[in-house]
mmCIF file of C-alpha atoms and ligand atoms in Angstrom:
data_model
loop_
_atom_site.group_PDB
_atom_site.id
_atom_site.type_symbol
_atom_site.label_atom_id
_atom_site.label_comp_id
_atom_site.label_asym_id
_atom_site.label_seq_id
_atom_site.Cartn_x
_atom_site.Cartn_y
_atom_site.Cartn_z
ATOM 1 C CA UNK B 27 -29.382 -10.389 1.758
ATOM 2 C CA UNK B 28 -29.457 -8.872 -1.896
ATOM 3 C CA UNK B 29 -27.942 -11.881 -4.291
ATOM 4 C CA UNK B 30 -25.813 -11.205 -7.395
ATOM 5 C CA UNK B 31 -27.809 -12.227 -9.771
ATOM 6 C CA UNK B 32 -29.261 -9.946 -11.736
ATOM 7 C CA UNK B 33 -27.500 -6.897 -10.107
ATOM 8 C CA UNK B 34 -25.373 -5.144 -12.961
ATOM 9 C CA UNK B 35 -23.005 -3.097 -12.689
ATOM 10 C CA UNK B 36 -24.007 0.786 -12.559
ATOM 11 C CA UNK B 37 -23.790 2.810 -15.533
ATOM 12 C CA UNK B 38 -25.891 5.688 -15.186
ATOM 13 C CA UNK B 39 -23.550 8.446 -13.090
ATOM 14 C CA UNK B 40 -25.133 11.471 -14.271
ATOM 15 C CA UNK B 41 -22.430 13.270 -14.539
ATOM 16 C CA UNK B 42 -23.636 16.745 -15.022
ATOM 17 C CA UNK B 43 -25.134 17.079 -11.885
ATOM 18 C CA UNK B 44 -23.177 18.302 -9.757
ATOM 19 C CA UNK B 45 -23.284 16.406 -6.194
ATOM 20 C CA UNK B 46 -25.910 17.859 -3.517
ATOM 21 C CA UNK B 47 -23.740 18.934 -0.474
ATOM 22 C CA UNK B 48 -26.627 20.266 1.579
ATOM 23 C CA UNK B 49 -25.790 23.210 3.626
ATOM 24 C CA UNK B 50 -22.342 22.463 4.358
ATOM 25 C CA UNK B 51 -19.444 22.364 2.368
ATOM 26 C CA UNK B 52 -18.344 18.693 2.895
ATOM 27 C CA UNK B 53 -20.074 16.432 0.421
ATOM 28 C CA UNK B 54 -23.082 13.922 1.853
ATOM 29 C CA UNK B 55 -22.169 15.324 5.218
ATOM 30 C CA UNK B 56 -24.389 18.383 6.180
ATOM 31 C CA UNK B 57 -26.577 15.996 8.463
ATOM 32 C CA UNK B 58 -23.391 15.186 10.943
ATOM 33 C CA UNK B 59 -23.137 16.817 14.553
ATOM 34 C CA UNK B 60 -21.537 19.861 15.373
ATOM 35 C CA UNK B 61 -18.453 18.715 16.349
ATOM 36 C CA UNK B 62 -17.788 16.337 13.685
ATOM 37 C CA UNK B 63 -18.347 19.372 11.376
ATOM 38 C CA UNK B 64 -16.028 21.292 12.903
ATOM 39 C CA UNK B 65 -13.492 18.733 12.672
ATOM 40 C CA UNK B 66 -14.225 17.814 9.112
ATOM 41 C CA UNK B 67 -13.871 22.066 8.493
ATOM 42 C CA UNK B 68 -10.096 21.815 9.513
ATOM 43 C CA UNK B 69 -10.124 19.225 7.145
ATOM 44 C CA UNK B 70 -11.542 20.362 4.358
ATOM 45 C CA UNK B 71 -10.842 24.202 3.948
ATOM 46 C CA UNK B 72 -14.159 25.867 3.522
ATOM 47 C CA UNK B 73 -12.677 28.515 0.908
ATOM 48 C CA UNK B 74 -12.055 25.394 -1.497
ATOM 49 C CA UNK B 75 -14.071 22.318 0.280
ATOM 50 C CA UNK B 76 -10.464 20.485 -0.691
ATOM 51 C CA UNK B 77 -7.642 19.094 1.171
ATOM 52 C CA UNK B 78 -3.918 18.679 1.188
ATOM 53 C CA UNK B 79 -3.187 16.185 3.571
ATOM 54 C CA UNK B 80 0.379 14.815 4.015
ATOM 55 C CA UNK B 81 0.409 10.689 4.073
ATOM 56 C CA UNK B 82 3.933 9.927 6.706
ATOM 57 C CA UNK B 83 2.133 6.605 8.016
ATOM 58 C CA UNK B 84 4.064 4.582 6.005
ATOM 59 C CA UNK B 85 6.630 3.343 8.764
ATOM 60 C CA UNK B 86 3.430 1.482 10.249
ATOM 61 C CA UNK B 87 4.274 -1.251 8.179
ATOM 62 C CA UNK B 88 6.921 -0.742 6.550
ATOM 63 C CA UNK B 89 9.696 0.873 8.852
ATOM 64 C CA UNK B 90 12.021 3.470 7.695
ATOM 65 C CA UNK B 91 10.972 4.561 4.277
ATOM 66 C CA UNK B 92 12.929 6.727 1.886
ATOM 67 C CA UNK B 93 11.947 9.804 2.358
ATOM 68 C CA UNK B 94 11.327 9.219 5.791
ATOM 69 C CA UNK B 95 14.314 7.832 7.872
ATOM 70 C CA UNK B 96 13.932 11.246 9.989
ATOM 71 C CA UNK B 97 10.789 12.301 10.644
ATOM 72 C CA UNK B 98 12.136 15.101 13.133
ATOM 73 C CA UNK B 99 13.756 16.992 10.065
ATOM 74 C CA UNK B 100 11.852 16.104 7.056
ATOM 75 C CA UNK B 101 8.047 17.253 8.475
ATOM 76 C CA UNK B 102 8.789 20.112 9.856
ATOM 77 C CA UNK B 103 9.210 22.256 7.111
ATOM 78 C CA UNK B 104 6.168 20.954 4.976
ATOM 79 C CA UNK B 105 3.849 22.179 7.772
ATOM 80 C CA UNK B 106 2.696 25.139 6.002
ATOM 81 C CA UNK B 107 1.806 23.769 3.078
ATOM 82 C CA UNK B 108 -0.677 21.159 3.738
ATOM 83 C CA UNK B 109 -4.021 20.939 5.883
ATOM 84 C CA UNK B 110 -3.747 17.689 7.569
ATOM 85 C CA UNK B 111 -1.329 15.249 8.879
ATOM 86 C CA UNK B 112 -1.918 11.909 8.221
ATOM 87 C CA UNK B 113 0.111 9.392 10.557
ATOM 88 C CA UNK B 114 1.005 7.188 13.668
ATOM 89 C CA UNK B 115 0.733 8.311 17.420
ATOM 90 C CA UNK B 116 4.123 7.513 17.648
ATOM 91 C CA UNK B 117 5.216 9.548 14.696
ATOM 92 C CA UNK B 118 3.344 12.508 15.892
ATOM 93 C CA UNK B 119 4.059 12.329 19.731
ATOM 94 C CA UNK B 120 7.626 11.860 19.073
ATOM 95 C CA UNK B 121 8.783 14.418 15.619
ATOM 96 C CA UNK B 122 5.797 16.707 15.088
ATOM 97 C CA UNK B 123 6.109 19.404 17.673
ATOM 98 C CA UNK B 124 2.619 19.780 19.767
ATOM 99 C CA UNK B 125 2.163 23.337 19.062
ATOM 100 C CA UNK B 126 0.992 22.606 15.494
ATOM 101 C CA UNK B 127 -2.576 24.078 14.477
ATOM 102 C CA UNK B 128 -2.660 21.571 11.227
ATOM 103 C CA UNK B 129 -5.684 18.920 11.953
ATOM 104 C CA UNK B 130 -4.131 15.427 12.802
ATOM 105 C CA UNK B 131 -5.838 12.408 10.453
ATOM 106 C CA UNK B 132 -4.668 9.486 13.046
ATOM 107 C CA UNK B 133 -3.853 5.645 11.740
ATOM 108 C CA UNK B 134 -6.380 3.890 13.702
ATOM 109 C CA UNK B 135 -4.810 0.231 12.491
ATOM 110 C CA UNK B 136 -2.346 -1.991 12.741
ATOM 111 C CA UNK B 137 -2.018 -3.941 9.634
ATOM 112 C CA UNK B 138 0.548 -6.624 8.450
ATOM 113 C CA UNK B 139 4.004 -5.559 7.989
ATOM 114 C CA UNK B 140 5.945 -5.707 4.607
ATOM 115 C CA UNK B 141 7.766 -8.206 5.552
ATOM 116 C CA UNK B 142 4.431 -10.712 4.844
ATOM 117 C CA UNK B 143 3.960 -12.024 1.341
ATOM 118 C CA UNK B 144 0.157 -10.875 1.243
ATOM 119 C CA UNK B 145 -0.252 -7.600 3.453
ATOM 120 C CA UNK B 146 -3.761 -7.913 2.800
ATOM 121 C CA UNK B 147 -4.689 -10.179 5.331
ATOM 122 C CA UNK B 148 -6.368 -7.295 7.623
ATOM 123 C CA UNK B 149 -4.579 -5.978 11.223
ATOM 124 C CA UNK B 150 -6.533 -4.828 14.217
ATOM 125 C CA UNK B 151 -7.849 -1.705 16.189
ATOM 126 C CA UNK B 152 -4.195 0.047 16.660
ATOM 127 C CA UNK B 153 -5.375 2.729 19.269
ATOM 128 C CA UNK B 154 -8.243 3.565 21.778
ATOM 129 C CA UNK B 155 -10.996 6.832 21.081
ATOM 130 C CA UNK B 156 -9.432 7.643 24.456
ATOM 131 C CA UNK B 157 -6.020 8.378 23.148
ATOM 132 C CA UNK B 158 -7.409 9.751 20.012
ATOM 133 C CA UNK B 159 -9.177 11.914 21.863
ATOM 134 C CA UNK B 160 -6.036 13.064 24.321
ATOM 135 C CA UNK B 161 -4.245 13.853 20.871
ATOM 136 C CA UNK B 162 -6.675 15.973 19.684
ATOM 137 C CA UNK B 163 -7.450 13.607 16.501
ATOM 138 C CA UNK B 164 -9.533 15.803 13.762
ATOM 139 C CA UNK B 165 -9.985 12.126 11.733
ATOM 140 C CA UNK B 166 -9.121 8.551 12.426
ATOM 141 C CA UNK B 167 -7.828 6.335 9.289
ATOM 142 C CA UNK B 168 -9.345 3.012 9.128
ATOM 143 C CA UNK B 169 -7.274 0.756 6.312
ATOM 144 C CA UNK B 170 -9.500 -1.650 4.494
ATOM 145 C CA UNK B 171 -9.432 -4.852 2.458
ATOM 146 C CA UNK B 172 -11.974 -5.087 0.169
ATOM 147 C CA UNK B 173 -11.817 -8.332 -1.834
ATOM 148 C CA UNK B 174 -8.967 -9.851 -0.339
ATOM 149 C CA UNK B 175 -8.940 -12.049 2.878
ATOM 150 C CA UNK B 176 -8.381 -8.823 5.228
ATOM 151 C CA UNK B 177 -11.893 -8.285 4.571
ATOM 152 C CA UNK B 178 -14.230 -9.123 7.114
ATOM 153 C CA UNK B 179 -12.039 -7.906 9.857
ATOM 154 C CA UNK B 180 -11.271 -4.957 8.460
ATOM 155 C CA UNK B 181 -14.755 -3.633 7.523
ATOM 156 C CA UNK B 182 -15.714 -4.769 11.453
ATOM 157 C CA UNK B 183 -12.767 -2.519 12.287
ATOM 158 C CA UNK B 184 -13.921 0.225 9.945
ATOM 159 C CA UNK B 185 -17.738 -0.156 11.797
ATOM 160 C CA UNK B 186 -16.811 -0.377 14.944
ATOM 161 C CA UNK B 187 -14.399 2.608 14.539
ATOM 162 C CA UNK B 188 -17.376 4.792 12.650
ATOM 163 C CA UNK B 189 -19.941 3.915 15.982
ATOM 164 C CA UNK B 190 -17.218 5.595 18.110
ATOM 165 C CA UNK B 191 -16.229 8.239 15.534
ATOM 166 C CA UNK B 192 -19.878 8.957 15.637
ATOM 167 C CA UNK B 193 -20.205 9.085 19.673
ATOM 168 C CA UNK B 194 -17.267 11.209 19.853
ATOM 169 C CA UNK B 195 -17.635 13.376 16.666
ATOM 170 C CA UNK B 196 -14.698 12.319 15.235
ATOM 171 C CA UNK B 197 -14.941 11.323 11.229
ATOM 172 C CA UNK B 198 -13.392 8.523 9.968
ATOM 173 C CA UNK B 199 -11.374 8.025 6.993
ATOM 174 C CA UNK B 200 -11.645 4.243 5.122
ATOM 175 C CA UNK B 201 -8.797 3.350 3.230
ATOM 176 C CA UNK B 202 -8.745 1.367 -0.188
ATOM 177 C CA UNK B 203 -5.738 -0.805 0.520
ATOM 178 C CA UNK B 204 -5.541 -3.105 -2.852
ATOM 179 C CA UNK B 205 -4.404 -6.587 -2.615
ATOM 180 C CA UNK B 206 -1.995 -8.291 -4.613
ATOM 181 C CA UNK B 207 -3.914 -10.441 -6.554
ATOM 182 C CA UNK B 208 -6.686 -7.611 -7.530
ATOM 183 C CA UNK B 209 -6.503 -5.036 -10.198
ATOM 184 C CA UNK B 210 -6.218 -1.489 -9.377
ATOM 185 C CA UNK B 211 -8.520 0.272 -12.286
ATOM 186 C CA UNK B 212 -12.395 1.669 -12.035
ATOM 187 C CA UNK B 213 -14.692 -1.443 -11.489
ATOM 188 C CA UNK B 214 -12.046 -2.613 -8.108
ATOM 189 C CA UNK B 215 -12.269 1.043 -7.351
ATOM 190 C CA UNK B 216 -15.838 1.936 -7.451
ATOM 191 C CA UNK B 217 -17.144 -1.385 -5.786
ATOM 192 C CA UNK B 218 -14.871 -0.440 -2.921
ATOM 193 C CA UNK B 219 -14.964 3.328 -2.353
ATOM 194 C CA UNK B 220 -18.801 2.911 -2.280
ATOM 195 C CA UNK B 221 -18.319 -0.107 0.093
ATOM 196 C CA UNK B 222 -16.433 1.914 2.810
ATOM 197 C CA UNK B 223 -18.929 4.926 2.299
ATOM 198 C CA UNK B 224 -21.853 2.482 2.772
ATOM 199 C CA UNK B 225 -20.248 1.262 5.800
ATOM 200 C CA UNK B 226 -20.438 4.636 7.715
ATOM 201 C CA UNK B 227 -16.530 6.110 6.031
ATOM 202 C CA UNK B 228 -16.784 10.091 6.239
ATOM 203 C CA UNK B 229 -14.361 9.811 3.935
ATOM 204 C CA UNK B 230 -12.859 7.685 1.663
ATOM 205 C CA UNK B 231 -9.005 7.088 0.352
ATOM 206 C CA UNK B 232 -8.079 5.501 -2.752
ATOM 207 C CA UNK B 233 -6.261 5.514 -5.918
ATOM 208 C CA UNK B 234 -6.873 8.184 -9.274
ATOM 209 C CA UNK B 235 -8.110 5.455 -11.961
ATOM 210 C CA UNK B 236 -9.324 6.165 -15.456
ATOM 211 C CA UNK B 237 -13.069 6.862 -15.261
ATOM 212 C CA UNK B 238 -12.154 8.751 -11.896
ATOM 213 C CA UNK B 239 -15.387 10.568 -12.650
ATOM 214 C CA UNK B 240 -17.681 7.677 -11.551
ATOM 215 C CA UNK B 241 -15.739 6.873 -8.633
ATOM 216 C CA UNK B 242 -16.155 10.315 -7.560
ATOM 217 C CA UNK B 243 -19.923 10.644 -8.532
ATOM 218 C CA UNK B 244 -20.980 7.444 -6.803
ATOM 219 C CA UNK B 245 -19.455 8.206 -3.389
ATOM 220 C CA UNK B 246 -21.661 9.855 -1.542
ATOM 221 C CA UNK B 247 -18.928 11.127 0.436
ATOM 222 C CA UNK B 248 -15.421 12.990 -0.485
ATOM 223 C CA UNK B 249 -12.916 10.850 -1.604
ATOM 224 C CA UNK B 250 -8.948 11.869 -1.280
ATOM 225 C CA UNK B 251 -6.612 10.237 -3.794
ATOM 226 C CA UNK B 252 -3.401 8.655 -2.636
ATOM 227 C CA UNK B 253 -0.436 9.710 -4.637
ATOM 228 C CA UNK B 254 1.123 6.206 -4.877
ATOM 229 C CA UNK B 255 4.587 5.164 -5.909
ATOM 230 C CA UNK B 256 7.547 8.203 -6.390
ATOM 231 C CA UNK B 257 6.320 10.106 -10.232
ATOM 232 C CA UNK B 258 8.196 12.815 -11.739
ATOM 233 C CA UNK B 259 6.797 15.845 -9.927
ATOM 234 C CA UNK B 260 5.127 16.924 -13.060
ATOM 235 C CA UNK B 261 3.504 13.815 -14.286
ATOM 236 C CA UNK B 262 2.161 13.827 -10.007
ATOM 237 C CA UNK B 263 0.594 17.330 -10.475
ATOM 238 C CA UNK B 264 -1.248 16.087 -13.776
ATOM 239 C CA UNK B 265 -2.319 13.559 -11.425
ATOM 240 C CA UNK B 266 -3.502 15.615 -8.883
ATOM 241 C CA UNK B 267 -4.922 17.873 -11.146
ATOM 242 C CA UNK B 268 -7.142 15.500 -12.977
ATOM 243 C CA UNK B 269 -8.055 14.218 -9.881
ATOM 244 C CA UNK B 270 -9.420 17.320 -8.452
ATOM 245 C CA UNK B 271 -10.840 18.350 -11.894
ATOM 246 C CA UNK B 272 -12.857 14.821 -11.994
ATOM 247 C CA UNK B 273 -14.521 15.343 -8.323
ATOM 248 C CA UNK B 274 -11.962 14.529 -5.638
ATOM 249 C CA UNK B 275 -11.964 17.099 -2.533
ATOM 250 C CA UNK B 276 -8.004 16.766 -2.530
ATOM 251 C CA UNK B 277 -4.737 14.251 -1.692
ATOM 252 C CA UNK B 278 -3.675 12.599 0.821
ATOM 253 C CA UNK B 279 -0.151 12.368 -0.947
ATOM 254 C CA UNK B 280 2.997 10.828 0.454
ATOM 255 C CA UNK B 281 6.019 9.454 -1.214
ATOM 256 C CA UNK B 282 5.296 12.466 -3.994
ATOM 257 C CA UNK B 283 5.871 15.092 -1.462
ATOM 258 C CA UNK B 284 8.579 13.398 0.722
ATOM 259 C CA UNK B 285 10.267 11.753 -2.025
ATOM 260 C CA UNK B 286 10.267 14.747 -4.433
ATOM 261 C CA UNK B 287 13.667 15.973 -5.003
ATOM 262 C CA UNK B 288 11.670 19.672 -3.017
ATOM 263 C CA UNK B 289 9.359 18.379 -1.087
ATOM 264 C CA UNK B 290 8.286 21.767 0.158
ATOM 265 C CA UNK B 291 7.846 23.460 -3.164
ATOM 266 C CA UNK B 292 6.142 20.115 -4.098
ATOM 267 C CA UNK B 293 4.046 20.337 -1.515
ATOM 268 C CA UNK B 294 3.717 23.942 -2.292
ATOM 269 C CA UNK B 295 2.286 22.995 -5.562
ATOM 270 C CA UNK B 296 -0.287 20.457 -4.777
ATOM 271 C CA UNK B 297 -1.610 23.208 -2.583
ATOM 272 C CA UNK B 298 -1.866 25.278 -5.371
ATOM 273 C CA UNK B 299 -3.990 23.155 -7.547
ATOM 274 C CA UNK B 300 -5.920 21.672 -4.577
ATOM 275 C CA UNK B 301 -7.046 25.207 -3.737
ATOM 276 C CA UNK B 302 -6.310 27.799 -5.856
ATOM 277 C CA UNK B 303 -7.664 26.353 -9.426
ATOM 278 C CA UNK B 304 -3.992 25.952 -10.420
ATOM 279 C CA UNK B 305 -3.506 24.024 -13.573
ATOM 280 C CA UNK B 306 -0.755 20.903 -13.753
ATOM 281 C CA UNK B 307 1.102 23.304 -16.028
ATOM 282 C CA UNK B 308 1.004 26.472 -13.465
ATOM 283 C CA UNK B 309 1.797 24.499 -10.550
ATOM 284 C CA UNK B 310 4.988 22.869 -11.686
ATOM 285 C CA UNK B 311 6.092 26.145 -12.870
ATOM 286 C CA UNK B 312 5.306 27.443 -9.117
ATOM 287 C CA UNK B 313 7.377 23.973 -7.899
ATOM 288 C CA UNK B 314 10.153 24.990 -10.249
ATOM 289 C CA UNK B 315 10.483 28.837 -9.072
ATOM 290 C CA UNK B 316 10.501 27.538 -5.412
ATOM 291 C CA UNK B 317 13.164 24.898 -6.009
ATOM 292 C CA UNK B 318 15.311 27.161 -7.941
ATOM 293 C CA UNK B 319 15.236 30.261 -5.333
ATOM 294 C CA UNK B 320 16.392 27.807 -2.213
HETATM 295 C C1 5RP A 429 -0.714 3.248 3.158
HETATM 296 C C2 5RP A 429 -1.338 4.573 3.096
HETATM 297 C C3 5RP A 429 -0.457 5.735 2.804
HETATM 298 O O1 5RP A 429 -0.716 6.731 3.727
HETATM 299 C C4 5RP A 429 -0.793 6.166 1.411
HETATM 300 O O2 5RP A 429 -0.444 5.180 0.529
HETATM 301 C C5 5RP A 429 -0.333 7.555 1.018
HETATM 302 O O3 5RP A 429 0.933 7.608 0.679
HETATM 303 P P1 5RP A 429 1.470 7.596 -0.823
HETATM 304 O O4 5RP A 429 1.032 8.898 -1.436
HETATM 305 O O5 5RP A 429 2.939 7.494 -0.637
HETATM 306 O O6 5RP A 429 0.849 6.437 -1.542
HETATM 307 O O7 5RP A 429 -2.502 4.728 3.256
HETATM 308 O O8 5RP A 429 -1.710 2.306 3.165
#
């Protein structure tokens, strides 16, 4: 096993290279199998080799959320304005209806609920490849612990799920879920987006930091940024923005969509600057004009 001493932190990112995606549009993923390619092209649209995926998992752990209290009217309408849904089996059995051609990014855990002091003390497998498969599952999400005591179990979770992803050809997404005692800034951020991606993660979820850059450059595969807590819908299209600008292949936004006082024309907008080369600026103009003709 490698020991910490004298391993220092990185420094050299070279970033104006841009990264080598081989002959396929998904970053450090041109080597996967057919069908795992396909999957990860619903994913990532191959006009923009970004993604707008819409985060409605959050009732996994911590019931009805605001925003959210009913999923059967508030999804609907955001459907054509983002890739991929991100959430539960139950959500999507029961309020998404089944004729829906967006891909399906599928929680894969069960984690502690809210009502636990430290939520980072890792969950479990929450379904089996079999069901994934029955639901037509374009990704699995995997959330992970890195640092806190969730840990271990959680990056056995995140292997085991990758060996079946693999088998099966489904790609799996590893979440950056950040504990309560750790810091949520570039050094937490790189050490654990490149931990997930080591560990087999297609894909990796996590948090827009300053020095987003190096996150982005030292993960050899594409990372999504959350959105995080409710912003004003400008301030979360500067995030997006930057995001995108500093190498992330897209969002996997929730409370800034649902939450938004539009969350159509806000979803609307993070489309545009996920795809379409949209500045912060343009795209809350483009929210605005939506919001004001409904
Ligand atoms: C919870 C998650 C959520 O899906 C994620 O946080 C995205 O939602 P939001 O944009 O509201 O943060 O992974 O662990």
């Amino acid at each position: 096993m490698a020991d910490n001493v004298g391993n220092s932190s990185g420094k050299d990112y070279r970033l104006d290279v841009p990264p080598k995606s081989g002959d396929f549009h998904v970053k450090g993923l041109s080597s996967c199998s057919w069908g795992m390619k396909n999957r990860l092209s619903r994913i990532f649209r191959p006009s923009s080799g970004n993604t707008v995926m819409l985060a409605f998992d959050h009732g996994y752990i911590m019931g009805s959320t605001s925003g959210l209290e009913r999923l059967d009217i508030v999804i609907e309408p955001l459907l054509p304005f983002v890739d991929v849904l991100m959430a539960t089996r139950g959500a999507l059995r029961t309020c998404v209806p089944p004729d829906t051609n967006r891909a399906l990014c599928l929680r894969a855990t069960h984690d502690a609920s809210v009502l636990f002091e430290d939520m980072s003390t890792g969950g479990g497998a929450g379904l089996d490849m079999e069901d994934a498969l029955r639901i037509n599952a374009s990704a699995l999400a995997v959330q992970t612990f890195i640092g806190a005591q969730g840990e271990r179990d959680s990056l056995e979770l995140l292997c085991r799920t990758v060996d079946l992803g693999e088998r099966y050809g489904i790609p799996v997404l590893g979440v950056v879920a950040v504990g309560k005692q750790l810091a949520r800034n570039a050094r937490y951020f790189l050490l654990a987006t490149r931990i997930l991606a080591e560990h087999g993660a297609h894909m990796v979820k996590t948090y827009y930091c300053e020095d987003f850059e190096q996150i982005a450059a030292a993960c050899p595969v594409p990372i999504v940024i959350a959105g995080g807590k409710k912003l004003p819908e400008d301030e979360a299209l500067t995030m997006a923005y930057r995001a995108v600008r500093e190498g992330a292949r897209g969002v996997d936004m929730g409370r800034n969509i649902f939450q938004s006082e539009h969350p159509a024309a806000m979803a609307m907008a993070v489309g545009k600057v996920v795809h379409e080369g949209f500045t912060d600026r343009e795209a809350y103009e483009a929210y605005l004009e939506m919001k004001n003709r409904s």
